[in-house]
CSV table of C-alpha atoms and ligand atoms in Angstrom, one decimal:
chain,number,residue,atom,x,y,z
A,1,MET,CA,-10.8,11.9,20.0
A,2,THR,CA,-13.0,13.4,17.3
A,3,THR,CA,-11.3,16.7,17.5
A,4,LYS,CA,-7.9,15.1,17.2
A,5,ARG,CA,-9.0,13.0,14.3
A,6,PHE,CA,-10.3,16.1,12.5
A,7,LEU,CA,-7.1,18.0,13.1
A,8,ILE,CA,-5.0,15.2,11.7
A,9,LEU,CA,-7.1,14.9,8.6
A,10,THR,CA,-7.2,18.6,8.1
A,11,ALA,CA,-3.5,19.1,8.5
A,12,GLY,CA,-2.7,16.2,6.2
A,13,CYS,CA,-5.0,17.4,3.5
A,14,LEU,CA,-4.0,21.0,3.7
A,15,LEU,CA,-0.4,20.1,3.2
A,16,ALA,CA,-1.1,17.8,0.4
A,17,PHE,CA,-3.8,19.7,-1.5
A,18,GLY,CA,-3.3,23.3,-1.3
A,19,GLY,CA,-2.8,24.6,2.2
A,20,ARG,CA,-0.2,26.9,3.6
A,21,GLU,CA,2.9,24.8,3.1
A,22,GLY,CA,5.3,24.3,0.2
A,23,SER,CA,3.8,21.2,-1.2
A,24,VAL,CA,0.8,23.2,-2.3
A,25,SER,CA,2.5,23.9,-5.5
A,26,ALA,CA,3.0,20.2,-6.0
A,27,GLN,CA,-0.4,19.7,-7.6
A,28,THR,CA,-0.4,20.1,-11.3
A,29,ALA,CA,-3.4,22.0,-12.5
A,30,GLY,CA,-6.3,20.0,-13.8
A,31,GLU,CA,-4.8,16.7,-12.7
A,32,PRO,CA,-5.5,14.5,-9.7
A,33,MET,CA,-2.7,14.8,-7.0
A,34,SER,CA,-2.3,11.0,-7.0
A,35,LYS,CA,-1.5,11.1,-10.7
A,36,THR,CA,0.9,14.0,-10.3
A,37,CYS,CA,3.0,12.3,-7.7
A,38,ARG,CA,2.8,8.8,-9.1
A,39,VAL,CA,3.1,9.5,-12.9
A,40,THR,CA,3.5,13.1,-14.1
A,41,ARG,CA,6.1,14.3,-11.5
A,42,ALA,CA,7.0,11.0,-10.0
A,43,ARG,CA,10.8,11.8,-9.9
A,44,GLU,CA,10.4,15.0,-7.9
A,45,VAL,CA,11.5,14.3,-4.4
A,46,GLU,CA,10.0,17.2,-2.4
A,47,ILE,CA,6.4,16.8,-3.6
A,48,GLN,CA,6.4,13.2,-2.2
A,49,LYS,CA,7.0,14.3,1.4
A,50,ILE,CA,3.3,14.6,2.4
A,51,GLU,CA,1.8,14.7,5.9
A,52,PRO,CA,0.1,11.6,7.4
A,53,PHE,CA,-3.6,11.2,7.5
A,54,LYS,CA,-6.1,9.0,9.3
A,55,VAL,CA,-8.2,6.9,7.0
A,56,PHE,CA,-10.0,4.7,9.6
A,57,ASP,CA,-10.0,4.7,13.4
A,58,ASN,CA,-7.2,2.1,13.1
A,59,LEU,CA,-5.5,2.9,9.8
A,60,TYR,CA,-3.2,5.8,8.9
A,61,HIS,CA,-1.4,6.7,5.6
A,62,VAL,CA,2.1,7.5,6.6
A,63,GLY,CA,3.8,7.0,3.3
A,64,PRO,CA,5.1,9.4,0.7
A,65,CYS,CA,2.7,10.5,-2.0
A,66,TYR,CA,3.4,8.0,-4.8
A,67,VAL,CA,3.9,4.7,-2.8
A,68,ALA,CA,1.7,4.1,0.2
A,69,VAL,CA,2.9,3.1,3.7
A,70,TRP,CA,-0.2,2.0,5.7
A,71,LEU,CA,-0.1,1.8,9.5
A,72,LEU,CA,-2.7,-0.5,11.0
A,73,THR,CA,-3.0,-0.2,14.7
A,74,THR,CA,-4.2,-2.7,17.3
A,75,PRO,CA,-4.1,-2.6,21.1
A,76,GLN,CA,-1.4,-5.3,21.0
A,77,GLY,CA,0.9,-3.5,18.5
A,78,HIS,CA,0.8,-2.4,15.0
A,79,ILE,CA,1.4,-3.6,11.4
A,80,LEU,CA,3.1,-1.6,8.7
A,81,PHE,CA,2.3,-2.3,5.1
A,82,ASP,CA,5.4,-1.5,2.9
A,83,SER,CA,8.3,0.6,3.8
A,84,ALA,CA,8.8,3.2,1.0
A,85,GLN,CA,12.4,3.9,0.0
A,86,GLU,CA,15.1,6.5,0.5
A,87,PRO,CA,15.1,9.5,0.7
A,88,PHE,CA,11.6,9.2,2.2
A,89,VAL,CA,12.2,7.0,5.2
A,90,ASP,CA,12.8,9.9,7.7
A,91,LYS,CA,9.5,11.4,6.7
A,92,VAL,CA,7.7,8.1,7.1
A,93,ILE,CA,9.2,7.8,10.6
A,94,GLU,CA,8.2,11.4,11.4
A,95,ASN,CA,4.7,10.6,10.2
A,96,ILE,CA,4.4,7.5,12.3
A,97,ARG,CA,5.3,9.6,15.4
A,98,LYS,CA,3.0,12.4,14.3
A,99,VAL,CA,-0.1,10.2,14.4
A,100,GLY,CA,0.8,9.3,17.9
A,101,VAL,CA,2.4,5.9,17.4
A,102,ASN,CA,5.6,4.8,19.0
A,103,PRO,CA,7.6,3.0,16.3
A,104,ARG,CA,8.7,0.5,18.9
A,105,ASP,CA,5.1,-0.7,19.0
A,106,ILE,CA,5.2,-1.8,15.4
A,107,LYS,CA,5.4,-5.6,15.4
A,108,TYR,CA,5.3,-6.5,11.7
A,109,ILE,CA,6.4,-4.9,8.5
A,110,LEU,CA,4.9,-6.6,5.4
A,111,ILE,CA,6.7,-6.0,2.1
A,112,ASN,CA,4.5,-6.2,-0.9
A,113,HIS,CA,7.3,-7.2,-3.3
A,114,GLY,CA,11.0,-7.0,-3.8
A,115,HIS,CA,11.3,-3.7,-5.7
A,116,LEU,CA,13.1,-0.8,-4.0
A,117,ASP,CA,10.1,1.5,-3.8
A,118,HIS,CA,8.4,-1.0,-1.5
A,119,ALA,CA,11.4,-2.6,0.3
A,120,GLY,CA,13.9,0.2,0.4
A,121,GLY,CA,12.9,1.5,3.8
A,122,ALA,CA,12.7,-1.9,5.5
A,123,ALA,CA,16.2,-2.1,6.9
A,124,ARG,CA,16.0,1.2,8.8
A,125,LEU,CA,12.5,0.5,9.9
A,126,GLN,CA,13.5,-3.0,11.1
A,127,ALA,CA,16.3,-1.5,13.2
A,128,LEU,CA,14.1,1.3,14.6
A,129,THR,CA,11.1,-0.7,15.4
A,130,GLY,CA,12.4,-4.1,16.2
A,131,ALA,CA,9.5,-5.5,14.1
A,132,ARG,CA,9.4,-8.7,12.2
A,133,VAL,CA,9.8,-8.1,8.5
A,134,ALA,CA,7.8,-10.4,6.2
A,135,ALA,CA,8.1,-11.0,2.4
A,136,VAL,CA,7.8,-13.9,0.0
A,137,ALA,CA,11.0,-16.0,-0.4
A,138,GLU,CA,11.6,-15.0,-4.0
A,139,ASP,CA,11.2,-11.4,-3.0
A,140,TRP,CA,13.7,-11.8,-0.2
A,141,THR,CA,16.2,-12.9,-2.8
A,142,MET,CA,15.4,-9.8,-4.8
A,143,ILE,CA,15.7,-7.6,-1.8
A,144,GLU,CA,19.1,-9.1,-0.8
A,145,ALA,CA,20.3,-8.4,-4.4
A,146,LEU,CA,19.6,-4.7,-3.9
A,147,ASP,CA,22.3,-4.5,-1.1
A,148,GLY,CA,24.9,-1.9,-1.7
A,149,LYS,CA,23.6,-0.9,-5.1
A,150,VAL,CA,22.9,2.8,-5.6
A,151,GLY,CA,19.3,3.8,-5.0
A,152,ASN,CA,17.2,5.1,-7.9
A,153,ARG,CA,16.0,8.2,-6.0
A,154,ASP,CA,19.2,9.1,-4.2
A,155,SER,CA,22.9,8.5,-4.7
A,156,LYS,CA,23.5,6.4,-1.5
A,157,PRO,CA,24.0,2.6,-1.5
A,158,ASN,CA,20.9,0.6,-0.5
A,159,VAL,CA,20.8,-1.0,2.9
A,160,VAL,CA,18.6,-4.1,3.1
A,161,PRO,CA,16.8,-5.8,5.9
A,162,LYS,CA,17.9,-9.2,7.3
A,163,ARG,CA,15.8,-12.0,5.9
A,164,ASP,CA,13.2,-12.6,8.6
A,165,MET,CA,9.7,-14.0,8.0
A,166,VAL,CA,9.3,-15.9,4.8
A,167,VAL,CA,5.6,-15.8,3.6
A,168,LYS,CA,3.9,-18.7,1.8
A,169,GLU,CA,0.5,-18.8,0.2
A,170,GLY,CA,-2.2,-19.0,2.8
A,171,ASP,CA,-0.1,-18.1,5.8
A,172,LYS,CA,-2.0,-16.5,8.7
A,173,LEU,CA,-0.9,-13.6,10.8
A,174,ASP,CA,-2.8,-12.7,14.0
A,175,LEU,CA,-2.1,-9.6,16.0
A,176,GLY,CA,-4.6,-8.1,18.4
A,177,ASP,CA,-8.0,-7.9,16.7
A,178,GLN,CA,-6.5,-8.5,13.2
A,179,HIS,CA,-6.6,-11.9,11.6
A,180,LEU,CA,-4.9,-11.7,8.3
A,181,THR,CA,-4.4,-14.2,5.5
A,182,LEU,CA,-1.3,-13.7,3.4
A,183,HIS,CA,-1.4,-14.6,-0.3
A,184,THR,CA,1.2,-14.8,-3.0
A,185,ALA,CA,0.6,-13.6,-6.6
A,186,PRO,CA,3.9,-14.0,-8.5
A,187,GLY,CA,4.3,-12.1,-11.8
A,188,HIS,CA,5.3,-8.4,-11.2
A,189,THR,CA,8.1,-10.0,-9.3
A,190,PRO,CA,8.6,-13.7,-8.6
A,191,GLY,CA,7.0,-13.2,-5.1
A,192,VAL,CA,4.4,-10.6,-4.6
A,193,MET,CA,2.1,-10.6,-1.5
A,194,PHE,CA,-1.4,-9.5,-1.0
A,195,VAL,CA,-3.3,-9.6,2.3
A,196,GLU,CA,-7.0,-10.3,3.1
A,197,GLY,CA,-8.8,-10.1,6.4
A,198,ILE,CA,-7.9,-6.6,7.4
A,199,THR,CA,-10.6,-5.2,9.7
A,200,LEU,CA,-11.1,-1.4,9.4
A,201,LYS,CA,-13.0,0.5,12.0
A,202,ASP,CA,-15.0,3.7,11.5
A,203,GLY,CA,-16.9,4.5,14.6
A,204,PRO,CA,-19.4,1.7,15.2
A,205,ALA,CA,-18.9,0.3,11.6
A,206,THR,CA,-16.3,-2.2,10.6
A,207,TYR,CA,-15.2,-2.9,7.0
A,208,LYS,CA,-13.2,-5.7,5.3
A,209,GLY,CA,-10.1,-4.6,3.6
A,210,VAL,CA,-7.5,-6.0,1.2
A,211,TRP,CA,-4.0,-4.8,0.7
A,212,GLY,CA,-2.5,-5.2,-2.8
A,213,GLY,CA,-3.7,-7.9,-5.1
A,214,GLY,CA,-2.9,-6.3,-8.4
A,215,GLY,CA,-0.7,-7.7,-11.0
A,216,ALA,CA,-0.7,-10.0,-14.0
A,217,GLY,CA,1.5,-13.0,-14.3
A,218,ALA,CA,5.0,-12.8,-15.8
A,219,PRO,CA,5.4,-12.9,-19.6
A,220,GLY,CA,5.1,-16.3,-21.4
A,221,LEU,CA,2.8,-19.3,-21.1
A,222,ALA,CA,3.8,-20.2,-17.5
A,223,GLY,CA,3.4,-16.6,-16.4
A,224,ALA,CA,0.0,-16.5,-18.0
A,225,GLN,CA,-1.1,-19.6,-16.2
A,226,GLN,CA,0.2,-18.1,-13.0
A,227,GLY,CA,-1.7,-14.9,-13.8
A,228,VAL,CA,-5.0,-16.9,-13.9
A,229,VAL,CA,-4.1,-18.6,-10.5
A,230,ASN,CA,-3.4,-15.1,-9.1
A,231,ALA,CA,-6.7,-13.7,-10.4
A,232,ASN,CA,-8.6,-16.6,-9.0
A,233,ARG,CA,-7.0,-16.0,-5.6
A,234,VAL,CA,-8.1,-12.4,-5.8
A,235,VAL,CA,-11.6,-13.2,-6.9
A,236,ALA,CA,-11.9,-15.8,-4.1
A,237,VAL,CA,-11.6,-13.1,-1.5
A,238,LYS,CA,-15.3,-12.2,-0.9
A,239,GLY,CA,-16.9,-9.2,0.6
A,240,VAL,CA,-14.1,-6.8,0.2
A,241,GLN,CA,-15.2,-3.2,1.0
A,242,VAL,CA,-11.9,-1.4,1.1
A,243,TYR,CA,-9.0,-1.7,-1.3
A,244,LEU,CA,-5.7,-0.5,0.1
A,245,GLN,CA,-3.6,0.3,-2.9
A,246,THR,CA,0.1,0.0,-2.8
A,247,HIS,CA,0.5,3.1,-5.0
A,248,ALA,CA,-1.5,6.3,-5.0
A,249,TRP,CA,-2.6,5.9,-8.6
A,250,GLN,CA,-3.1,3.1,-11.1
A,251,GLU,CA,-3.3,4.0,-14.7
A,252,PRO,CA,-5.5,4.8,-16.5
A,253,ASP,CA,-7.9,6.2,-14.0
A,254,GLY,CA,-6.3,5.9,-10.6
A,255,TYR,CA,-8.6,3.2,-9.6
A,256,PRO,CA,-12.2,4.2,-10.4
A,257,GLY,CA,-13.5,6.6,-7.8
A,258,GLY,CA,-10.2,8.2,-7.4
A,259,GLY,CA,-6.7,7.5,-6.3
A,260,ILE,CA,-5.7,7.5,-2.7
A,261,HIS,CA,-5.3,11.3,-2.4
A,262,GLU,CA,-8.5,12.1,-4.1
A,263,ARG,CA,-10.3,9.8,-1.7
A,264,ALA,CA,-8.4,11.4,1.2
A,265,LYS,CA,-9.5,14.8,0.1
A,266,LEU,CA,-13.2,13.7,0.1
A,267,LEU,CA,-12.6,12.1,3.6
A,268,ALA,CA,-11.3,15.4,5.0
A,269,THR,CA,-14.5,17.2,4.1
A,270,ARG,CA,-16.8,14.3,4.9
A,271,LYS,CA,-19.9,15.3,6.9
A,272,PRO,CA,-21.7,13.0,9.4
A,273,GLY,CA,-23.7,10.5,7.5
A,274,ASP,CA,-21.7,10.8,4.3
A,275,PRO,CA,-20.3,7.5,2.9
A,276,HIS,CA,-16.7,6.8,3.7
A,277,PRO,CA,-14.8,7.5,0.4
A,278,PHE,CA,-12.4,4.5,0.9
A,279,VAL,CA,-15.4,2.1,1.3
A,280,ASP,CA,-16.1,1.0,-2.3
A,281,PRO,CA,-17.0,-2.6,-2.7
A,282,ALA,CA,-18.5,-2.3,-6.2
A,283,THR,CA,-15.2,-0.9,-7.6
A,284,TRP,CA,-13.2,-3.7,-6.0
A,285,ASP,CA,-15.5,-6.4,-7.4
A,286,ALA,CA,-15.3,-4.9,-10.9
A,287,ARG,CA,-11.6,-4.7,-10.6
A,288,ALA,CA,-11.3,-8.3,-9.5
A,289,LYS,CA,-13.5,-9.5,-12.3
A,290,ARG,CA,-11.5,-7.5,-14.9
A,291,GLN,CA,-8.3,-9.0,-13.5
A,292,LEU,CA,-9.6,-12.5,-14.1
A,293,GLU,CA,-10.9,-11.7,-17.6
A,294,THR,CA,-7.6,-10.1,-18.6
A,295,ALA,CA,-5.7,-13.1,-17.2
A,296,GLN,CA,-7.9,-15.5,-19.0
A,297,ASN,CA,-7.4,-13.6,-22.3
A,298,VAL,CA,-3.7,-13.5,-21.9
A,299,LEU,CA,-3.6,-17.2,-21.2
A,300,ALA,CA,-5.7,-17.9,-24.3
A,301,GLU,CA,-3.2,-15.8,-26.4
A,302,GLU,CA,-0.2,-17.6,-24.9
A,303,LYS,CA,-1.8,-21.0,-25.6
A,304,GLN,CA,-2.4,-20.0,-29.2
A,305,LYS,CA,1.2,-18.8,-29.6
A,306,ALA,CA,2.5,-22.0,-28.0
A,307,ALA,CA,0.4,-24.1,-30.4
A,308,LYS,CA,1.9,-22.5,-33.6
B,401,ZN,ZN1,7.2,-3.1,-8.3
């Protein structure tokens, strides 16, 4: 088990960070890999096709470099967070198989929001896995509107999943040993989901994880009010130890402590007794606090504008 885990990590990180294969050259000198694939060279297709890596005993990163697809495993079936987009879906499927998971054992696919980079792979993954696909109603409407339009990273028309599970604020999702609470945080799109209650295992230790949760409200007074509601929902989630980002990098600094691939690199060389680089409660707390302060400031500005 330990050996297998080590091999997966090593293989993933060699490929992503300077090993034998072609994606070695993907890294731009002097810059974190997460920034290269998410910002600097985001439009380059080949550098995105990275190998999977194990992050916790029950969590794998199987997504392309710039937008994360997380695979959470349970003895009763698995949950996929986000679906990436074409032309990366073949690689996501290959990665799922590489970490030893049968795609047919995936029971749920959660879509963070209705933009193509998160939802674009959902139709093929829905067909392949037979999983239930879940998104917020307003995001389902956005996803359906993508149907047949030409994708922004290839020239083929988009295929969209069939509207399946419609997520509402506070919905619960139980599978195996996972007891998730699904939240909405409208703004970036009119839906937007984030998820609390993810239990991550690292040997005898377990950690509390959150997926997503970023995002201000939409422009204008109503959007600013919603932004404060969103931030309060995020702040209300207590005891978060692991933040599962939807993207590898968030400007300006990735997410303090490193983007996904910098943390993965640390994980690959972690020695027994070293802290787990994805376990970072202080940074999450600071981030949640900052989100609330920013949302309150934006609301104050919008109120001032409205009063003029
Ligand atoms: Zn988006």
